[in-house]
Tab-separated table of C-alpha atoms in Angstrom:
chain	number	residue	atom	x	y	z
K	11	MET	CA	-3.223	12.373	-36.160
K	12	ASN	CA	-4.723	10.308	-33.347
K	13	PRO	CA	-2.762	10.556	-30.077
K	14	VAL	CA	-0.933	7.486	-28.835
K	15	ARG	CA	-3.197	6.026	-26.193
K	16	ILE	CA	-2.137	4.876	-22.755
K	17	ARG	CA	-3.643	1.432	-22.204
K	18	ILE	CA	-5.146	1.101	-18.727
K	19	LEU	CA	-6.312	-1.873	-16.679
K	20	LEU	CA	-8.618	-1.143	-13.723
K	21	CYS	CA	-8.417	-3.305	-10.599
K	22	ASP	CA	-10.970	-2.617	-7.854
K	23	ASP	CA	-13.310	-5.036	-6.134
K	24	HIS	CA	-16.201	-2.566	-6.307
K	25	ALA	CA	-17.985	-2.656	-9.671
K	26	VAL	CA	-19.466	0.805	-9.079
K	27	VAL	CA	-15.999	2.272	-8.580
K	28	ARG	CA	-14.746	0.631	-11.767
K	29	ALA	CA	-17.756	1.963	-13.671
K	30	GLY	CA	-17.062	5.462	-12.375
K	31	LEU	CA	-13.404	5.267	-13.369
K	32	LEU	CA	-14.339	3.882	-16.777
K	33	ALA	CA	-16.639	6.837	-17.422
K	34	LEU	CA	-14.106	9.319	-16.069
K	35	LEU	CA	-11.162	8.017	-18.074
K	36	GLY	CA	-13.308	7.823	-21.197
K	37	SER	CA	-13.228	11.620	-21.329
K	38	GLU	CA	-9.488	11.641	-22.047
K	39	PRO	CA	-8.529	11.077	-25.718
K	40	ASP	CA	-5.093	9.660	-24.857
K	41	ILE	CA	-6.301	7.127	-22.258
K	42	GLU	CA	-7.974	3.812	-23.106
K	43	VAL	CA	-9.275	1.269	-20.601
K	44	VAL	CA	-8.506	-2.166	-22.034
K	45	GLY	CA	-9.652	-4.322	-19.146
K	46	GLU	CA	-11.126	-4.584	-15.657
K	47	ALA	CA	-10.448	-6.854	-12.696
K	48	GLY	CA	-12.260	-7.349	-9.411
K	49	SER	CA	-9.509	-9.266	-7.620
K	50	GLY	CA	-5.739	-9.512	-7.470
K	51	GLU	CA	-5.744	-12.825	-9.295
K	52	GLU	CA	-7.944	-11.425	-12.066
K	53	ALA	CA	-5.632	-8.447	-12.433
K	54	VAL	CA	-2.532	-10.617	-12.812
K	55	ALA	CA	-4.271	-12.764	-15.424
K	56	ALA	CA	-5.649	-9.737	-17.283
K	57	VAL	CA	-2.212	-8.117	-17.431
K	58	ALA	CA	-0.782	-11.225	-19.072
K	59	LYS	CA	-3.583	-11.130	-21.640
K	60	GLU	CA	-3.957	-7.406	-22.346
K	61	ARG	CA	-0.435	-6.097	-21.636
K	62	PRO	CA	-1.601	-2.643	-20.513
K	63	ASP	CA	0.785	0.266	-20.012
K	64	VAL	CA	-0.515	1.067	-16.522
K	65	VAL	CA	-2.638	-0.758	-13.959
K	66	LEU	CA	-4.781	1.309	-11.580
K	67	MET	CA	-4.649	-0.811	-8.439
K	68	ASP	CA	-6.718	-0.672	-5.270
K	69	LEU	CA	-5.083	-2.187	-2.172
K	70	GLN	CA	-7.995	-3.884	-0.413
K	71	LEU	CA	-9.469	-6.473	-2.771
K	72	GLY	CA	-11.389	-8.896	-0.583
K	73	PRO	CA	-10.581	-12.646	-0.651
K	74	GLY	CA	-7.411	-13.778	-2.409
K	75	ILE	CA	-4.200	-11.849	-2.889
K	76	ASP	CA	-4.316	-8.190	-1.928
K	77	GLY	CA	-3.339	-5.195	-4.016
K	78	VAL	CA	0.211	-5.190	-2.723
K	79	GLU	CA	0.894	-8.779	-3.758
K	80	ALA	CA	-0.821	-8.174	-7.110
K	81	THR	CA	1.367	-5.094	-7.552
K	82	ARG	CA	4.481	-7.158	-6.827
K	83	ARG	CA	3.571	-9.790	-9.416
K	84	ILE	CA	2.533	-7.281	-12.060
K	85	SER	CA	5.541	-4.996	-11.564
K	86	ALA	CA	7.806	-8.008	-12.065
K	87	THR	CA	6.464	-8.248	-15.640
K	88	GLY	CA	7.490	-4.678	-16.439
K	89	VAL	CA	3.962	-3.257	-16.396
K	90	ARG	CA	3.656	-0.115	-14.289
K	91	VAL	CA	1.255	-0.013	-11.369
K	92	LEU	CA	-0.363	3.134	-10.032
K	93	VAL	CA	-2.015	2.544	-6.682
K	94	LEU	CA	-5.396	4.268	-6.375
K	95	THR	CA	-6.823	3.765	-2.916
K	96	THR	CA	-8.434	5.362	0.124
K	97	TYR	CA	-5.721	4.024	2.453
K	98	ASP	CA	-2.744	6.193	3.360
K	99	THR	CA	-1.232	4.523	6.426
K	100	ASP	CA	2.536	4.234	6.666
K	101	ALA	CA	2.345	0.459	6.397
K	102	ASP	CA	0.197	0.538	3.246
K	103	ILE	CA	2.401	3.123	1.545
K	104	THR	CA	5.626	1.346	2.460
K	105	ARG	CA	4.372	-2.062	1.333
K	106	ALA	CA	3.028	-0.754	-1.988
K	107	ILE	CA	6.190	1.148	-2.882
K	108	ALA	CA	8.369	-1.791	-1.820
K	109	ALA	CA	6.249	-4.011	-4.085
K	110	GLY	CA	7.161	-1.835	-7.069
K	111	ALA	CA	4.284	0.640	-7.384
K	112	THR	CA	5.198	3.517	-9.700
K	113	GLY	CA	2.875	5.904	-7.899
K	114	TYR	CA	0.432	6.146	-4.997
K	115	LEU	CA	-2.705	8.222	-5.403
K	116	LEU	CA	-5.671	8.672	-3.095
K	117	LYS	CA	-9.195	8.394	-4.447
K	118	ALA	CA	-9.986	11.808	-2.978
K	119	GLU	CA	-7.746	13.527	-5.556
K	120	ARG	CA	-9.261	15.610	-8.344
K	121	PRO	CA	-9.717	13.957	-11.775
K	122	GLU	CA	-6.989	16.172	-13.249
K	123	GLU	CA	-4.524	14.790	-10.718
K	124	LEU	CA	-5.480	11.238	-11.655
K	125	PHE	CA	-5.010	11.924	-15.376
K	126	ALA	CA	-1.612	13.516	-14.716
K	127	ALA	CA	-0.559	10.585	-12.510
K	128	ILE	CA	-1.530	8.077	-15.203
K	129	ARG	CA	0.501	9.931	-17.821
K	130	ALA	CA	3.451	10.161	-15.438
K	131	ALA	CA	3.242	6.452	-14.613
K	132	ALA	CA	3.166	5.568	-18.318
K	133	GLN	CA	6.472	7.418	-18.654
K	134	GLY	CA	7.944	5.723	-15.612
K	135	ARG	CA	7.750	8.809	-13.413
K	136	THR	CA	6.605	8.627	-9.804
K	137	THR	CA	3.553	10.494	-8.557
K	138	LEU	CA	2.441	10.644	-4.934
K	139	SER	CA	-0.628	12.338	-3.515
K	140	PRO	CA	0.465	15.267	-1.295
K	141	PRO	CA	-0.608	13.525	1.948
K	142	VAL	CA	1.280	10.406	0.869
K	143	ALA	CA	4.375	12.398	-0.067
K	144	SER	CA	4.291	14.026	3.366
K	145	ARG	CA	4.144	10.667	5.104
K	146	VAL	CA	7.020	9.342	2.993
K	147	MET	CA	9.109	12.376	3.935
K	148	GLU	CA	8.265	11.892	7.600
K	149	ARG	CA	9.389	8.280	7.396
K	150	MET	CA	12.640	9.313	5.722
K	151	ARG	CA	13.284	11.902	8.408
K	152	GLY	CA	12.517	9.253	11.000
K	153	ALA	CA	15.007	6.798	9.529
K	154	GLY	CA	17.271	7.549	12.478
K	155	ARG	CA	14.671	6.593	15.074
K	156	PRO	CA	16.057	4.763	18.123
K	157	ALA	CA	16.410	1.038	17.566
K	158	LEU	CA	14.053	-1.358	19.289
K	159	THR	CA	15.231	-2.748	22.590
K	160	SER	CA	15.454	-6.504	23.125
K	161	ARG	CA	12.272	-6.411	25.217
K	162	GLU	CA	10.444	-4.457	22.496
K	163	ARG	CA	11.566	-7.047	19.959
K	164	ASP	CA	10.259	-9.809	22.232
K	165	ILE	CA	6.875	-8.100	22.423
K	166	LEU	CA	6.850	-7.487	18.688
K	167	ALA	CA	7.520	-11.183	18.082
K	168	GLN	CA	4.565	-12.095	20.308
K	169	LEU	CA	2.454	-9.479	18.542
K	170	SER	CA	3.215	-11.052	15.174
K	171	GLN	CA	1.635	-14.276	16.431
K	172	GLY	CA	-1.638	-12.457	17.010
K	173	LEU	CA	-1.477	-12.570	20.810
K	174	ALA	CA	-3.505	-10.144	22.908
K	175	ASN	CA	-1.826	-7.937	25.514
K	176	ARG	CA	-2.874	-10.302	28.323
K	177	ASP	CA	-1.320	-13.294	26.560
K	178	ILE	CA	1.870	-11.373	25.770
K	179	ALA	CA	2.133	-10.376	29.436
K	180	ARG	CA	1.779	-14.002	30.545
K	181	ALA	CA	4.300	-15.257	27.989
K	182	LEU	CA	6.923	-12.701	29.005
K	183	PHE	CA	6.101	-12.653	32.749
K	184	ILE	CA	5.340	-8.938	32.812
K	185	SER	CA	2.209	-6.883	33.513
K	186	GLU	CA	-0.333	-5.810	30.898
K	187	ALA	CA	0.469	-2.188	31.755
K	188	THR	CA	4.113	-2.836	30.873
K	189	VAL	CA	3.063	-4.415	27.582
K	190	LYS	CA	0.976	-1.336	26.733
K	191	THR	CA	3.884	0.954	27.549
K	192	HIS	CA	6.245	-0.998	25.308
K	193	LEU	CA	3.667	-1.098	22.510
K	194	GLY	CA	3.395	2.686	22.590
K	195	ARG	CA	7.174	2.966	22.193
K	196	ILE	CA	7.192	0.378	19.407
K	197	TYR	CA	4.501	2.279	17.492
K	198	GLU	CA	6.432	5.527	17.864
K	199	LYS	CA	9.705	4.020	16.697
K	200	LEU	CA	8.140	2.280	13.700
K	201	GLY	CA	5.976	5.249	12.764
K	202	VAL	CA	2.684	3.328	12.949
K	203	ASP	CA	-0.463	3.496	15.032
K	204	THR	CA	-1.894	-0.019	14.867
K	205	ARG	CA	-0.823	-3.546	15.812
K	206	ALA	CA	-1.166	-4.701	12.196
K	207	GLY	CA	0.913	-1.758	11.020
K	208	ALA	CA	3.664	-2.560	13.516
K	209	VAL	CA	3.843	-6.181	12.380
K	210	SER	CA	3.813	-5.192	8.697
K	211	VAL	CA	6.633	-2.661	9.050
K	212	ALA	CA	8.607	-5.027	11.277
K	213	LYS	CA	8.453	-7.704	8.581
K	214	GLU	CA	9.553	-5.262	5.907
K	215	GLN	CA	12.481	-4.094	8.017
K	216	ARG	CA	13.298	-7.680	8.993
K	217	LEU	CA	12.901	-6.993	12.676
K	218	LEU	CA	11.203	-10.307	13.304
K	219	PRO	CA	12.983	-13.681	13.610
């Protein structure tokens, strides 16, 4: 008897990466690639047409909607999404999981881990790469981090508008050194290490007005 095949849709904006995945997955008798997409919009459209069991989704997809938004739209249809990416920042992981991703795998994982993650995703089970799982645990342990002060929230609000430290200092009538000090505390409390990460997490946790 032929095994029941797991129908896969690949979404990555690099054709070479898709070709590599296509060749790799072709070695597994129970996995069948039924479509490819180079953008978030293409992935959403292809899911509606092909109705795959699992979508392998990269996060950075160039112009248009990113992998997180594509994941949100696809997950809403009941199709499972397994993120396959090189990015493992707290903000990326949090956004993808919040968008409904069934699993989060890094491209550095061995092929066997990818096959296992696909099979788990098809069954609705969550799979996280070890580094990702560690970061998730760290975030959970840090759930009791001190709350942001009113001044830190003010700076975060200015940060969300794309202002540089000098402009934030002028807007709040404080020194640039003070801004830098507050930013360091904000990063620590939110568990991030970039301005974009701070804004992303702040939006998810509804810390911005």
